[in-house]
């Protein structure tokens, strides 16, 4: 079943923060996060393998709550380069199903 | 190769024709995925190969779609009797058994 992301779209000014949420109706064993820029392939950001674990990548971090079957992606002090569509990916040990996507636009 | 390679990068075909899309994964990657992305939409799972196991075909939208993976490496996605709604970017990705997915640049299919 496809995870649901919220919000569907976010518009930010440079330097502002944003949170993107990913919820699943099924138990989560791992959560992936990817960013896709317009006309390009998705690029890996991070993977979370344990409940409650937080990982970071520069000013982008994420949390994973197994019990709530949710993950959140935190973008701090956003930069123009953060613009793109963000996808979470969840699944069992092998198959990876991506969420509905969140389109993020950062303006100067 | 250094990355996942897909061909053709662009394909225009007439309704009713068959098409084949090719994916060459990163060497040593045992898992291979096909996804479809319609214009402005998300990543729709199609099929997944893992080593010598039977593929997970649960995402294929109809029996016009099929895929093979020969020798545990190159994969071909075949769409028979193409329809206009098949127009999309078809993305291939590979990875070691678990971990990060590496995507190819995609094959853009346009059915007239």
mmCIF file with all atom_site columns, C-alpha atoms in Angstrom:
data_model
loop_
_atom_site.group_PDB
_atom_site.id
_atom_site.type_symbol
_atom_site.label_atom_id
_atom_site.label_alt_id
_atom_site.label_comp_id
_atom_site.label_asym_id
_atom_site.label_entity_id
_atom_site.label_seq_id
_atom_site.pdbx_PDB_ins_code
_atom_site.Cartn_x
_atom_site.Cartn_y
_atom_site.Cartn_z
_atom_site.occupancy
_atom_site.B_iso_or_equiv
_atom_site.pdbx_formal_charge
_atom_site.auth_seq_id
_atom_site.auth_comp_id
_atom_site.auth_asym_id
_atom_site.auth_atom_id
_atom_site.pdbx_PDB_model_num
ATOM 1   C CA . UNK A 1 1   ? 0.000  0.000   0.000   1.00 0.00 ? 1   UNK A CA 1
ATOM 2   C CA . UNK A 1 2   ? 1.314  3.415   -0.964  1.00 0.00 ? 2   UNK A CA 1
ATOM 3   C CA . UNK A 1 3   ? 2.462  5.642   1.913   1.00 0.00 ? 3   UNK A CA 1
ATOM 4   C CA . UNK A 1 4   ? 0.829  9.056   2.138   1.00 0.00 ? 4   UNK A CA 1
ATOM 5   C CA . UNK A 1 5   ? 2.899  12.216  2.263   1.00 0.00 ? 5   UNK A CA 1
ATOM 6   C CA . UNK A 1 6   ? 1.910  15.621  3.559   1.00 0.00 ? 6   UNK A CA 1
ATOM 7   C CA . UNK A 1 7   ? 1.854  18.359  2.631   1.00 0.00 ? 7   UNK A CA 1
ATOM 8   C CA . UNK A 1 8   ? 1.509  17.891  -1.120  1.00 0.00 ? 8   UNK A CA 1
ATOM 9   C CA . UNK A 1 9   ? 3.389  21.104  -1.793  1.00 0.00 ? 9   UNK A CA 1
ATOM 10  C CA . UNK A 1 10  ? 5.478  23.621  0.134   1.00 0.00 ? 10  UNK A CA 1
ATOM 11  C CA . UNK A 1 11  ? 6.697  27.071  -0.873  1.00 0.00 ? 11  UNK A CA 1
ATOM 12  C CA . UNK A 1 12  ? 9.560  28.554  1.122   1.00 0.00 ? 12  UNK A CA 1
ATOM 13  C CA . UNK A 1 13  ? 11.853 31.536  1.180   1.00 0.00 ? 13  UNK A CA 1
ATOM 14  C CA . UNK A 1 14  ? 15.558 30.800  1.465   1.00 0.00 ? 14  UNK A CA 1
ATOM 15  C CA . UNK A 1 15  ? 16.487 30.187  5.082   1.00 0.00 ? 15  UNK A CA 1
ATOM 16  C CA . UNK A 1 16  ? 13.062 28.952  6.182   1.00 0.00 ? 16  UNK A CA 1
ATOM 17  C CA . UNK A 1 17  ? 12.415 25.500  7.640   1.00 0.00 ? 17  UNK A CA 1
ATOM 18  C CA . UNK A 1 18  ? 10.050 22.786  6.446   1.00 0.00 ? 18  UNK A CA 1
ATOM 19  C CA . UNK A 1 19  ? 8.775  19.398  7.597   1.00 0.00 ? 19  UNK A CA 1
ATOM 20  C CA . UNK A 1 20  ? 7.534  16.675  5.263   1.00 0.00 ? 20  UNK A CA 1
ATOM 21  C CA . UNK A 1 21  ? 5.596  13.762  6.712   1.00 0.00 ? 21  UNK A CA 1
ATOM 22  C CA . UNK A 1 22  ? 5.198  10.201  5.491   1.00 0.00 ? 22  UNK A CA 1
ATOM 23  C CA . UNK A 1 23  ? 2.566  7.833   6.913   1.00 0.00 ? 23  UNK A CA 1
ATOM 24  C CA . UNK A 1 24  ? 1.926  4.190   6.225   1.00 0.00 ? 24  UNK A CA 1
ATOM 25  C CA . UNK A 1 25  ? -1.015 1.935   7.014   1.00 0.00 ? 25  UNK A CA 1
ATOM 26  C CA . UNK A 1 26  ? 1.379  -1.000  7.254   1.00 0.00 ? 26  UNK A CA 1
ATOM 27  C CA . UNK A 1 27  ? 4.144  -1.708  9.742   1.00 0.00 ? 27  UNK A CA 1
ATOM 28  C CA . UNK A 1 28  ? 7.380  -0.050  8.715   1.00 0.00 ? 28  UNK A CA 1
ATOM 29  C CA . UNK A 1 29  ? 10.739 -1.770  8.808   1.00 0.00 ? 29  UNK A CA 1
ATOM 30  C CA . UNK A 1 30  ? 12.669 0.955   7.050   1.00 0.00 ? 30  UNK A CA 1
ATOM 31  C CA . UNK A 1 31  ? 12.071 4.312   5.419   1.00 0.00 ? 31  UNK A CA 1
ATOM 32  C CA . UNK A 1 32  ? 13.971 5.807   2.504   1.00 0.00 ? 32  UNK A CA 1
ATOM 33  C CA . UNK A 1 33  ? 13.956 9.455   1.458   1.00 0.00 ? 33  UNK A CA 1
ATOM 34  C CA . UNK A 1 34  ? 14.757 10.653  -2.076  1.00 0.00 ? 34  UNK A CA 1
ATOM 35  C CA . UNK A 1 35  ? 14.736 14.008  -3.845  1.00 0.00 ? 35  UNK A CA 1
ATOM 36  C CA . UNK A 1 36  ? 13.916 14.420  -7.530  1.00 0.00 ? 36  UNK A CA 1
ATOM 37  C CA . UNK A 1 37  ? 14.705 17.613  -9.395  1.00 0.00 ? 37  UNK A CA 1
ATOM 38  C CA . UNK A 1 38  ? 12.692 18.471  -12.477 1.00 0.00 ? 38  UNK A CA 1
ATOM 39  C CA . UNK A 1 39  ? 13.683 16.302  -15.435 1.00 0.00 ? 39  UNK A CA 1
ATOM 40  C CA . UNK A 1 40  ? 16.161 14.268  -13.415 1.00 0.00 ? 40  UNK A CA 1
ATOM 41  C CA . UNK A 1 41  ? 16.208 10.888  -11.715 1.00 0.00 ? 41  UNK A CA 1
ATOM 42  C CA . UNK A 1 42  ? 15.498 10.601  -7.969  1.00 0.00 ? 42  UNK A CA 1
ATOM 43  C CA . UNK A 1 43  ? 18.565 10.855  -5.744  1.00 0.00 ? 43  UNK A CA 1
ATOM 44  C CA . UNK A 1 44  ? 18.982 9.112   -2.401  1.00 0.00 ? 44  UNK A CA 1
ATOM 45  C CA . UNK A 1 45  ? 19.018 11.292  0.726   1.00 0.00 ? 45  UNK A CA 1
ATOM 46  C CA . UNK A 1 46  ? 18.934 8.843   3.619   1.00 0.00 ? 46  UNK A CA 1
ATOM 47  C CA . UNK A 1 47  ? 17.579 5.606   4.981   1.00 0.00 ? 47  UNK A CA 1
ATOM 48  C CA . UNK A 1 48  ? 16.274 4.939   8.489   1.00 0.00 ? 48  UNK A CA 1
ATOM 49  C CA . UNK A 1 49  ? 16.312 1.400   9.740   1.00 0.00 ? 49  UNK A CA 1
ATOM 50  C CA . UNK A 1 50  ? 15.243 1.597   13.358  1.00 0.00 ? 50  UNK A CA 1
ATOM 51  C CA . UNK A 1 51  ? 12.241 3.067   15.092  1.00 0.00 ? 51  UNK A CA 1
ATOM 52  C CA . UNK A 1 52  ? 12.926 6.434   16.654  1.00 0.00 ? 52  UNK A CA 1
ATOM 53  C CA . UNK A 1 53  ? 16.197 6.759   14.799  1.00 0.00 ? 53  UNK A CA 1
ATOM 54  C CA . UNK A 1 54  ? 17.216 10.127  13.452  1.00 0.00 ? 54  UNK A CA 1
ATOM 55  C CA . UNK A 1 55  ? 19.706 10.607  10.688  1.00 0.00 ? 55  UNK A CA 1
ATOM 56  C CA . UNK A 1 56  ? 21.132 13.737  9.202   1.00 0.00 ? 56  UNK A CA 1
ATOM 57  C CA . UNK A 1 57  ? 22.506 14.903  5.902   1.00 0.00 ? 57  UNK A CA 1
ATOM 58  C CA . UNK A 1 58  ? 23.885 18.459  6.051   1.00 0.00 ? 58  UNK A CA 1
ATOM 59  C CA . UNK A 1 59  ? 20.859 20.507  7.121   1.00 0.00 ? 59  UNK A CA 1
ATOM 60  C CA . UNK A 1 60  ? 18.399 17.755  6.248   1.00 0.00 ? 60  UNK A CA 1
ATOM 61  C CA . UNK A 1 61  ? 17.481 15.230  8.923   1.00 0.00 ? 61  UNK A CA 1
ATOM 62  C CA . UNK A 1 62  ? 14.749 12.655  9.431   1.00 0.00 ? 62  UNK A CA 1
ATOM 63  C CA . UNK A 1 63  ? 13.019 10.721  12.150  1.00 0.00 ? 63  UNK A CA 1
ATOM 64  C CA . UNK A 1 64  ? 11.278 7.381   12.091  1.00 0.00 ? 64  UNK A CA 1
ATOM 65  C CA . UNK A 1 65  ? 8.561  6.365   14.542  1.00 0.00 ? 65  UNK A CA 1
ATOM 66  C CA . UNK A 1 66  ? 7.826  2.674   14.146  1.00 0.00 ? 66  UNK A CA 1
ATOM 67  C CA . UNK A 1 67  ? 4.846  2.660   16.493  1.00 0.00 ? 67  UNK A CA 1
ATOM 68  C CA . UNK A 1 68  ? 3.105  5.487   14.668  1.00 0.00 ? 68  UNK A CA 1
ATOM 69  C CA . UNK A 1 69  ? 4.203  4.077   11.313  1.00 0.00 ? 69  UNK A CA 1
ATOM 70  C CA . UNK A 1 70  ? 5.459  7.510   10.386  1.00 0.00 ? 70  UNK A CA 1
ATOM 71  C CA . UNK A 1 71  ? 8.594  9.266   9.247   1.00 0.00 ? 71  UNK A CA 1
ATOM 72  C CA . UNK A 1 72  ? 9.303  12.974  8.992   1.00 0.00 ? 72  UNK A CA 1
ATOM 73  C CA . UNK A 1 73  ? 11.922 14.799  6.945   1.00 0.00 ? 73  UNK A CA 1
ATOM 74  C CA . UNK A 1 74  ? 13.231 18.082  8.395   1.00 0.00 ? 74  UNK A CA 1
ATOM 75  C CA . UNK A 1 75  ? 14.780 20.719  6.144   1.00 0.00 ? 75  UNK A CA 1
ATOM 76  C CA . UNK A 1 76  ? 16.525 23.438  8.111   1.00 0.00 ? 76  UNK A CA 1
ATOM 77  C CA . UNK A 1 77  ? 17.561 26.840  6.763   1.00 0.00 ? 77  UNK A CA 1
ATOM 78  C CA . UNK A 1 78  ? 16.477 25.839  3.255   1.00 0.00 ? 78  UNK A CA 1
ATOM 79  C CA . UNK A 1 79  ? 18.637 26.625  0.249   1.00 0.00 ? 79  UNK A CA 1
ATOM 80  C CA . UNK A 1 80  ? 17.633 27.149  -3.378  1.00 0.00 ? 80  UNK A CA 1
ATOM 81  C CA . UNK A 1 81  ? 19.175 23.758  -4.160  1.00 0.00 ? 81  UNK A CA 1
ATOM 82  C CA . UNK A 1 82  ? 16.584 22.054  -1.945  1.00 0.00 ? 82  UNK A CA 1
ATOM 83  C CA . UNK A 1 83  ? 13.864 22.661  -4.531  1.00 0.00 ? 83  UNK A CA 1
ATOM 84  C CA . UNK A 1 84  ? 12.430 19.486  -5.988  1.00 0.00 ? 84  UNK A CA 1
ATOM 85  C CA . UNK A 1 85  ? 9.967  16.718  -5.218  1.00 0.00 ? 85  UNK A CA 1
ATOM 86  C CA . UNK A 1 86  ? 10.618 14.616  -2.132  1.00 0.00 ? 86  UNK A CA 1
ATOM 87  C CA . UNK A 1 87  ? 9.546  10.999  -1.944  1.00 0.00 ? 87  UNK A CA 1
ATOM 88  C CA . UNK A 1 88  ? 9.534  8.617   0.972   1.00 0.00 ? 88  UNK A CA 1
ATOM 89  C CA . UNK A 1 89  ? 9.863  4.928   0.238   1.00 0.00 ? 89  UNK A CA 1
ATOM 90  C CA . UNK A 1 90  ? 8.657  2.110   2.457   1.00 0.00 ? 90  UNK A CA 1
ATOM 91  C CA . UNK A 1 91  ? 8.237  -1.604  2.193   1.00 0.00 ? 91  UNK A CA 1
ATOM 92  C CA . UNK A 1 92  ? 9.032  -5.008  3.506   1.00 0.00 ? 92  UNK A CA 1
ATOM 93  C CA . UNK A 1 93  ? 12.500 -6.469  3.256   1.00 0.00 ? 93  UNK A CA 1
ATOM 94  C CA . UNK A 1 94  ? 12.676 -6.134  -0.491  1.00 0.00 ? 94  UNK A CA 1
ATOM 95  C CA . UNK A 1 95  ? 9.950  -4.251  -2.369  1.00 0.00 ? 95  UNK A CA 1
ATOM 96  C CA . UNK A 1 96  ? 10.147 -0.462  -2.097  1.00 0.00 ? 96  UNK A CA 1
ATOM 97  C CA . UNK A 1 97  ? 6.939  1.510   -2.603  1.00 0.00 ? 97  UNK A CA 1
ATOM 98  C CA . UNK A 1 98  ? 7.170  5.273   -2.876  1.00 0.00 ? 98  UNK A CA 1
ATOM 99  C CA . UNK A 1 99  ? 4.851  7.830   -1.366  1.00 0.00 ? 99  UNK A CA 1
ATOM 100 C CA . UNK A 1 100 ? 2.691  10.364  -3.143  1.00 0.00 ? 100 UNK A CA 1
ATOM 101 C CA . UNK A 1 101 ? 5.452  12.985  -3.196  1.00 0.00 ? 101 UNK A CA 1
ATOM 102 C CA . UNK A 1 102 ? 5.862  16.499  -1.782  1.00 0.00 ? 102 UNK A CA 1
ATOM 103 C CA . UNK A 1 103 ? 6.825  19.312  -4.128  1.00 0.00 ? 103 UNK A CA 1
ATOM 104 C CA . UNK A 1 104 ? 9.122  21.847  -2.461  1.00 0.00 ? 104 UNK A CA 1
ATOM 105 C CA . UNK A 1 105 ? 9.944  25.207  -4.007  1.00 0.00 ? 105 UNK A CA 1
ATOM 106 C CA . UNK A 1 106 ? 12.486 27.533  -2.438  1.00 0.00 ? 106 UNK A CA 1
ATOM 107 C CA . UNK A 1 107 ? 12.602 31.146  -3.603  1.00 0.00 ? 107 UNK A CA 1
ATOM 108 C CA . UNK A 1 108 ? 15.307 33.777  -2.945  1.00 0.00 ? 108 UNK A CA 1
ATOM 109 C CA . UNK B 2 1   ? 29.439 0.853   -15.813 1.00 0.00 ? 1   UNK B CA 1
ATOM 110 C CA . UNK B 2 2   ? 29.537 3.530   -13.192 1.00 0.00 ? 2   UNK B CA 1
ATOM 111 C CA . UNK B 2 3   ? 25.791 3.981   -12.990 1.00 0.00 ? 3   UNK B CA 1
ATOM 112 C CA . UNK B 2 4   ? 22.479 2.489   -14.058 1.00 0.00 ? 4   UNK B CA 1
ATOM 113 C CA . UNK B 2 5   ? 22.143 2.758   -17.816 1.00 0.00 ? 5   UNK B CA 1
ATOM 114 C CA . UNK B 2 6   ? 18.799 2.850   -19.617 1.00 0.00 ? 6   UNK B CA 1
ATOM 115 C CA . UNK B 2 7   ? 18.003 2.822   -23.311 1.00 0.00 ? 7   UNK B CA 1
ATOM 116 C CA . UNK B 2 8   ? 16.489 4.300   -25.318 1.00 0.00 ? 8   UNK B CA 1
ATOM 117 C CA . UNK B 2 9   ? 16.337 7.634   -23.524 1.00 0.00 ? 9   UNK B CA 1
ATOM 118 C CA . UNK B 2 10  ? 13.391 8.629   -25.711 1.00 0.00 ? 10  UNK B CA 1
ATOM 119 C CA . UNK B 2 11  ? 10.965 6.484   -27.652 1.00 0.00 ? 11  UNK B CA 1
ATOM 120 C CA . UNK B 2 12  ? 8.034  7.640   -29.770 1.00 0.00 ? 12  UNK B CA 1
ATOM 121 C CA . UNK B 2 13  ? 5.751  4.928   -31.026 1.00 0.00 ? 13  UNK B CA 1
ATOM 122 C CA . UNK B 2 14  ? 2.339  4.493   -32.552 1.00 0.00 ? 14  UNK B CA 1
ATOM 123 C CA . UNK B 2 15  ? -0.584 3.096   -30.638 1.00 0.00 ? 15  UNK B CA 1
ATOM 124 C CA . UNK B 2 16  ? -0.704 -0.688  -30.965 1.00 0.00 ? 16  UNK B CA 1
ATOM 125 C CA . UNK B 2 17  ? 3.024  -1.213  -31.481 1.00 0.00 ? 17  UNK B CA 1
ATOM 126 C CA . UNK B 2 18  ? 5.256  -3.151  -29.077 1.00 0.00 ? 18  UNK B CA 1
ATOM 127 C CA . UNK B 2 19  ? 8.200  -1.487  -27.317 1.00 0.00 ? 19  UNK B CA 1
ATOM 128 C CA . UNK B 2 20  ? 11.207 -2.755  -25.405 1.00 0.00 ? 20  UNK B CA 1
ATOM 129 C CA . UNK B 2 21  ? 13.031 -0.734  -22.786 1.00 0.00 ? 21  UNK B CA 1
ATOM 130 C CA . UNK B 2 22  ? 16.429 -1.821  -21.535 1.00 0.00 ? 22  UNK B CA 1
ATOM 131 C CA . UNK B 2 23  ? 18.141 -1.420  -18.172 1.00 0.00 ? 23  UNK B CA 1
ATOM 132 C CA . UNK B 2 24  ? 21.771 -2.203  -17.396 1.00 0.00 ? 24  UNK B CA 1
ATOM 133 C CA . UNK B 2 25  ? 22.215 -2.087  -13.589 1.00 0.00 ? 25  UNK B CA 1
ATOM 134 C CA . UNK B 2 26  ? 25.335 -1.326  -11.610 1.00 0.00 ? 26  UNK B CA 1
ATOM 135 C CA . UNK B 2 27  ? 27.678 -4.292  -11.587 1.00 0.00 ? 27  UNK B CA 1
ATOM 136 C CA . UNK B 2 28  ? 27.220 -6.433  -8.497  1.00 0.00 ? 28  UNK B CA 1
ATOM 137 C CA . UNK B 2 29  ? 23.746 -5.136  -7.695  1.00 0.00 ? 29  UNK B CA 1
ATOM 138 C CA . UNK B 2 30  ? 21.453 -8.082  -7.147  1.00 0.00 ? 30  UNK B CA 1
ATOM 139 C CA . UNK B 2 31  ? 18.186 -6.129  -6.866  1.00 0.00 ? 31  UNK B CA 1
ATOM 140 C CA . UNK B 2 32  ? 16.586 -4.400  -9.857  1.00 0.00 ? 32  UNK B CA 1
ATOM 141 C CA . UNK B 2 33  ? 13.367 -2.377  -9.945  1.00 0.00 ? 33  UNK B CA 1
ATOM 142 C CA . UNK B 2 34  ? 11.177 -0.841  -12.625 1.00 0.00 ? 34  UNK B CA 1
ATOM 143 C CA . UNK B 2 35  ? 8.994  2.173   -11.854 1.00 0.00 ? 35  UNK B CA 1
ATOM 144 C CA . UNK B 2 36  ? 6.703  4.270   -14.024 1.00 0.00 ? 36  UNK B CA 1
ATOM 145 C CA . UNK B 2 37  ? 6.299  8.027   -13.635 1.00 0.00 ? 37  UNK B CA 1
ATOM 146 C CA . UNK B 2 38  ? 3.544  9.768   -15.533 1.00 0.00 ? 38  UNK B CA 1
ATOM 147 C CA . UNK B 2 39  ? 3.818  13.518  -16.085 1.00 0.00 ? 39  UNK B CA 1
ATOM 148 C CA . UNK B 2 40  ? 3.815  15.332  -12.749 1.00 0.00 ? 40  UNK B CA 1
ATOM 149 C CA . UNK B 2 41  ? 3.015  12.165  -10.853 1.00 0.00 ? 41  UNK B CA 1
ATOM 150 C CA . UNK B 2 42  ? 4.758  9.908   -8.365  1.00 0.00 ? 42  UNK B CA 1
ATOM 151 C CA . UNK B 2 43  ? 6.811  6.751   -8.751  1.00 0.00 ? 43  UNK B CA 1
ATOM 152 C CA . UNK B 2 44  ? 4.571  3.785   -9.527  1.00 0.00 ? 44  UNK B CA 1
ATOM 153 C CA . UNK B 2 45  ? 6.122  0.423   -8.703  1.00 0.00 ? 45  UNK B CA 1
ATOM 154 C CA . UNK B 2 46  ? 5.986  -2.072  -11.579 1.00 0.00 ? 46  UNK B CA 1
ATOM 155 C CA . UNK B 2 47  ? 8.253  -5.058  -10.923 1.00 0.00 ? 47  UNK B CA 1
ATOM 156 C CA . UNK B 2 48  ? 11.170 -6.138  -8.737  1.00 0.00 ? 48  UNK B CA 1
ATOM 157 C CA . UNK B 2 49  ? 13.924 -8.721  -9.329  1.00 0.00 ? 49  UNK B CA 1
ATOM 158 C CA . UNK B 2 50  ? 16.150 -10.068 -6.556  1.00 0.00 ? 50  UNK B CA 1
ATOM 159 C CA . UNK B 2 51  ? 18.912 -12.465 -7.505  1.00 0.00 ? 51  UNK B CA 1
ATOM 160 C CA . UNK B 2 52  ? 17.556 -15.760 -8.790  1.00 0.00 ? 52  UNK B CA 1
ATOM 161 C CA . UNK B 2 53  ? 14.240 -15.474 -6.955  1.00 0.00 ? 53  UNK B CA 1
ATOM 162 C CA . UNK B 2 54  ? 10.949 -15.260 -8.809  1.00 0.00 ? 54  UNK B CA 1
ATOM 163 C CA . UNK B 2 55  ? 10.247 -11.586 -9.615  1.00 0.00 ? 55  UNK B CA 1
ATOM 164 C CA . UNK B 2 56  ? 7.576  -9.617  -7.775  1.00 0.00 ? 56  UNK B CA 1
ATOM 165 C CA . UNK B 2 57  ? 5.239  -8.631  -10.618 1.00 0.00 ? 57  UNK B CA 1
ATOM 166 C CA . UNK B 2 58  ? 2.502  -7.229  -8.400  1.00 0.00 ? 58  UNK B CA 1
ATOM 167 C CA . UNK B 2 59  ? 2.780  -3.707  -9.842  1.00 0.00 ? 59  UNK B CA 1
ATOM 168 C CA . UNK B 2 60  ? 2.399  -4.530  -13.520 1.00 0.00 ? 60  UNK B CA 1
ATOM 169 C CA . UNK B 2 61  ? -0.769 -2.700  -14.646 1.00 0.00 ? 61  UNK B CA 1
ATOM 170 C CA . UNK B 2 62  ? -1.907 -5.255  -17.238 1.00 0.00 ? 62  UNK B CA 1
ATOM 171 C CA . UNK B 2 63  ? -0.847 -8.411  -19.058 1.00 0.00 ? 63  UNK B CA 1
ATOM 172 C CA . UNK B 2 64  ? 0.502  -6.209  -21.852 1.00 0.00 ? 64  UNK B CA 1
ATOM 173 C CA . UNK B 2 65  ? 3.462  -5.477  -19.575 1.00 0.00 ? 65  UNK B CA 1
ATOM 174 C CA . UNK B 2 66  ? 6.237  -8.000  -18.948 1.00 0.00 ? 66  UNK B CA 1
ATOM 175 C CA . UNK B 2 67  ? 9.858  -7.920  -17.877 1.00 0.00 ? 67  UNK B CA 1
ATOM 176 C CA . UNK B 2 68  ? 12.830 -10.219 -17.927 1.00 0.00 ? 68  UNK B CA 1
ATOM 177 C CA . UNK B 2 69  ? 16.205 -10.170 -16.320 1.00 0.00 ? 69  UNK B CA 1
ATOM 178 C CA . UNK B 2 70  ? 18.808 -12.261 -18.052 1.00 0.00 ? 70  UNK B CA 1
ATOM 179 C CA . UNK B 2 71  ? 21.808 -13.672 -16.224 1.00 0.00 ? 71  UNK B CA 1
ATOM 180 C CA . UNK B 2 72  ? 21.006 -11.646 -13.154 1.00 0.00 ? 72  UNK B CA 1
ATOM 181 C CA . UNK B 2 73  ? 22.074 -8.465  -14.907 1.00 0.00 ? 73  UNK B CA 1
ATOM 182 C CA . UNK B 2 74  ? 20.404 -6.675  -17.823 1.00 0.00 ? 74  UNK B CA 1
ATOM 183 C CA . UNK B 2 75  ? 16.631 -6.303  -17.721 1.00 0.00 ? 75  UNK B CA 1
ATOM 184 C CA . UNK B 2 76  ? 14.127 -5.633  -20.497 1.00 0.00 ? 76  UNK B CA 1
ATOM 185 C CA . UNK B 2 77  ? 10.662 -4.198  -19.924 1.00 0.00 ? 77  UNK B CA 1
ATOM 186 C CA . UNK B 2 78  ? 8.292  -5.031  -22.789 1.00 0.00 ? 78  UNK B CA 1
ATOM 187 C CA . UNK B 2 79  ? 5.001  -3.293  -23.445 1.00 0.00 ? 79  UNK B CA 1
ATOM 188 C CA . UNK B 2 80  ? 2.796  -4.945  -26.044 1.00 0.00 ? 80  UNK B CA 1
ATOM 189 C CA . UNK B 2 81  ? 0.078  -3.203  -28.051 1.00 0.00 ? 81  UNK B CA 1
ATOM 190 C CA . UNK B 2 82  ? 0.934  0.169   -26.538 1.00 0.00 ? 82  UNK B CA 1
ATOM 191 C CA . UNK B 2 83  ? -1.848 2.546   -25.546 1.00 0.00 ? 83  UNK B CA 1
ATOM 192 C CA . UNK B 2 84  ? -1.721 6.312   -25.095 1.00 0.00 ? 84  UNK B CA 1
ATOM 193 C CA . UNK B 2 85  ? -2.022 5.920   -21.328 1.00 0.00 ? 85  UNK B CA 1
ATOM 194 C CA . UNK B 2 86  ? 1.282  4.033   -21.377 1.00 0.00 ? 86  UNK B CA 1
ATOM 195 C CA . UNK B 2 87  ? 3.051  7.336   -22.125 1.00 0.00 ? 87  UNK B CA 1
ATOM 196 C CA . UNK B 2 88  ? 5.365  8.021   -19.188 1.00 0.00 ? 88  UNK B CA 1
ATOM 197 C CA . UNK B 2 89  ? 8.965  7.929   -18.034 1.00 0.00 ? 89  UNK B CA 1
ATOM 198 C CA . UNK B 2 90  ? 10.036 4.410   -17.142 1.00 0.00 ? 90  UNK B CA 1
ATOM 199 C CA . UNK B 2 91  ? 12.712 4.408   -14.454 1.00 0.00 ? 91  UNK B CA 1
ATOM 200 C CA . UNK B 2 92  ? 14.989 1.526   -13.587 1.00 0.00 ? 92  UNK B CA 1
ATOM 201 C CA . UNK B 2 93  ? 16.852 1.311   -10.285 1.00 0.00 ? 93  UNK B CA 1
ATOM 202 C CA . UNK B 2 94  ? 19.277 -1.148  -8.760  1.00 0.00 ? 94  UNK B CA 1
ATOM 203 C CA . UNK B 2 95  ? 20.897 -1.784  -5.416  1.00 0.00 ? 95  UNK B CA 1
ATOM 204 C CA . UNK B 2 96  ? 22.758 -4.395  -3.449  1.00 0.00 ? 96  UNK B CA 1
ATOM 205 C CA . UNK B 2 97  ? 20.368 -6.617  -1.515  1.00 0.00 ? 97  UNK B CA 1
ATOM 206 C CA . UNK B 2 98  ? 19.367 -3.758  0.762   1.00 0.00 ? 98  UNK B CA 1
ATOM 207 C CA . UNK B 2 99  ? 20.186 -0.057  1.082   1.00 0.00 ? 99  UNK B CA 1
ATOM 208 C CA . UNK B 2 100 ? 20.247 2.880   -1.273  1.00 0.00 ? 100 UNK B CA 1
ATOM 209 C CA . UNK B 2 101 ? 18.527 2.673   -4.659  1.00 0.00 ? 101 UNK B CA 1
ATOM 210 C CA . UNK B 2 102 ? 20.453 4.010   -7.652  1.00 0.00 ? 102 UNK B CA 1
ATOM 211 C CA . UNK B 2 103 ? 18.236 5.229   -10.467 1.00 0.00 ? 103 UNK B CA 1
ATOM 212 C CA . UNK B 2 104 ? 18.897 5.428   -14.171 1.00 0.00 ? 104 UNK B CA 1
ATOM 213 C CA . UNK B 2 105 ? 17.985 8.544   -16.161 1.00 0.00 ? 105 UNK B CA 1
ATOM 214 C CA . UNK B 2 106 ? 14.831 6.872   -17.436 1.00 0.00 ? 106 UNK B CA 1
ATOM 215 C CA . UNK B 2 107 ? 13.260 6.065   -20.788 1.00 0.00 ? 107 UNK B CA 1
ATOM 216 C CA . UNK B 2 108 ? 10.625 8.552   -21.912 1.00 0.00 ? 108 UNK B CA 1
ATOM 217 C CA . UNK B 2 109 ? 7.892  6.770   -23.847 1.00 0.00 ? 109 UNK B CA 1
ATOM 218 C CA . UNK B 2 110 ? 5.405  8.684   -25.980 1.00 0.00 ? 110 UNK B CA 1
ATOM 219 C CA . UNK B 2 111 ? 2.556  6.768   -27.587 1.00 0.00 ? 111 UNK B CA 1
ATOM 220 C CA . UNK B 2 112 ? 0.836  8.675   -30.397 1.00 0.00 ? 112 UNK B CA 1
#
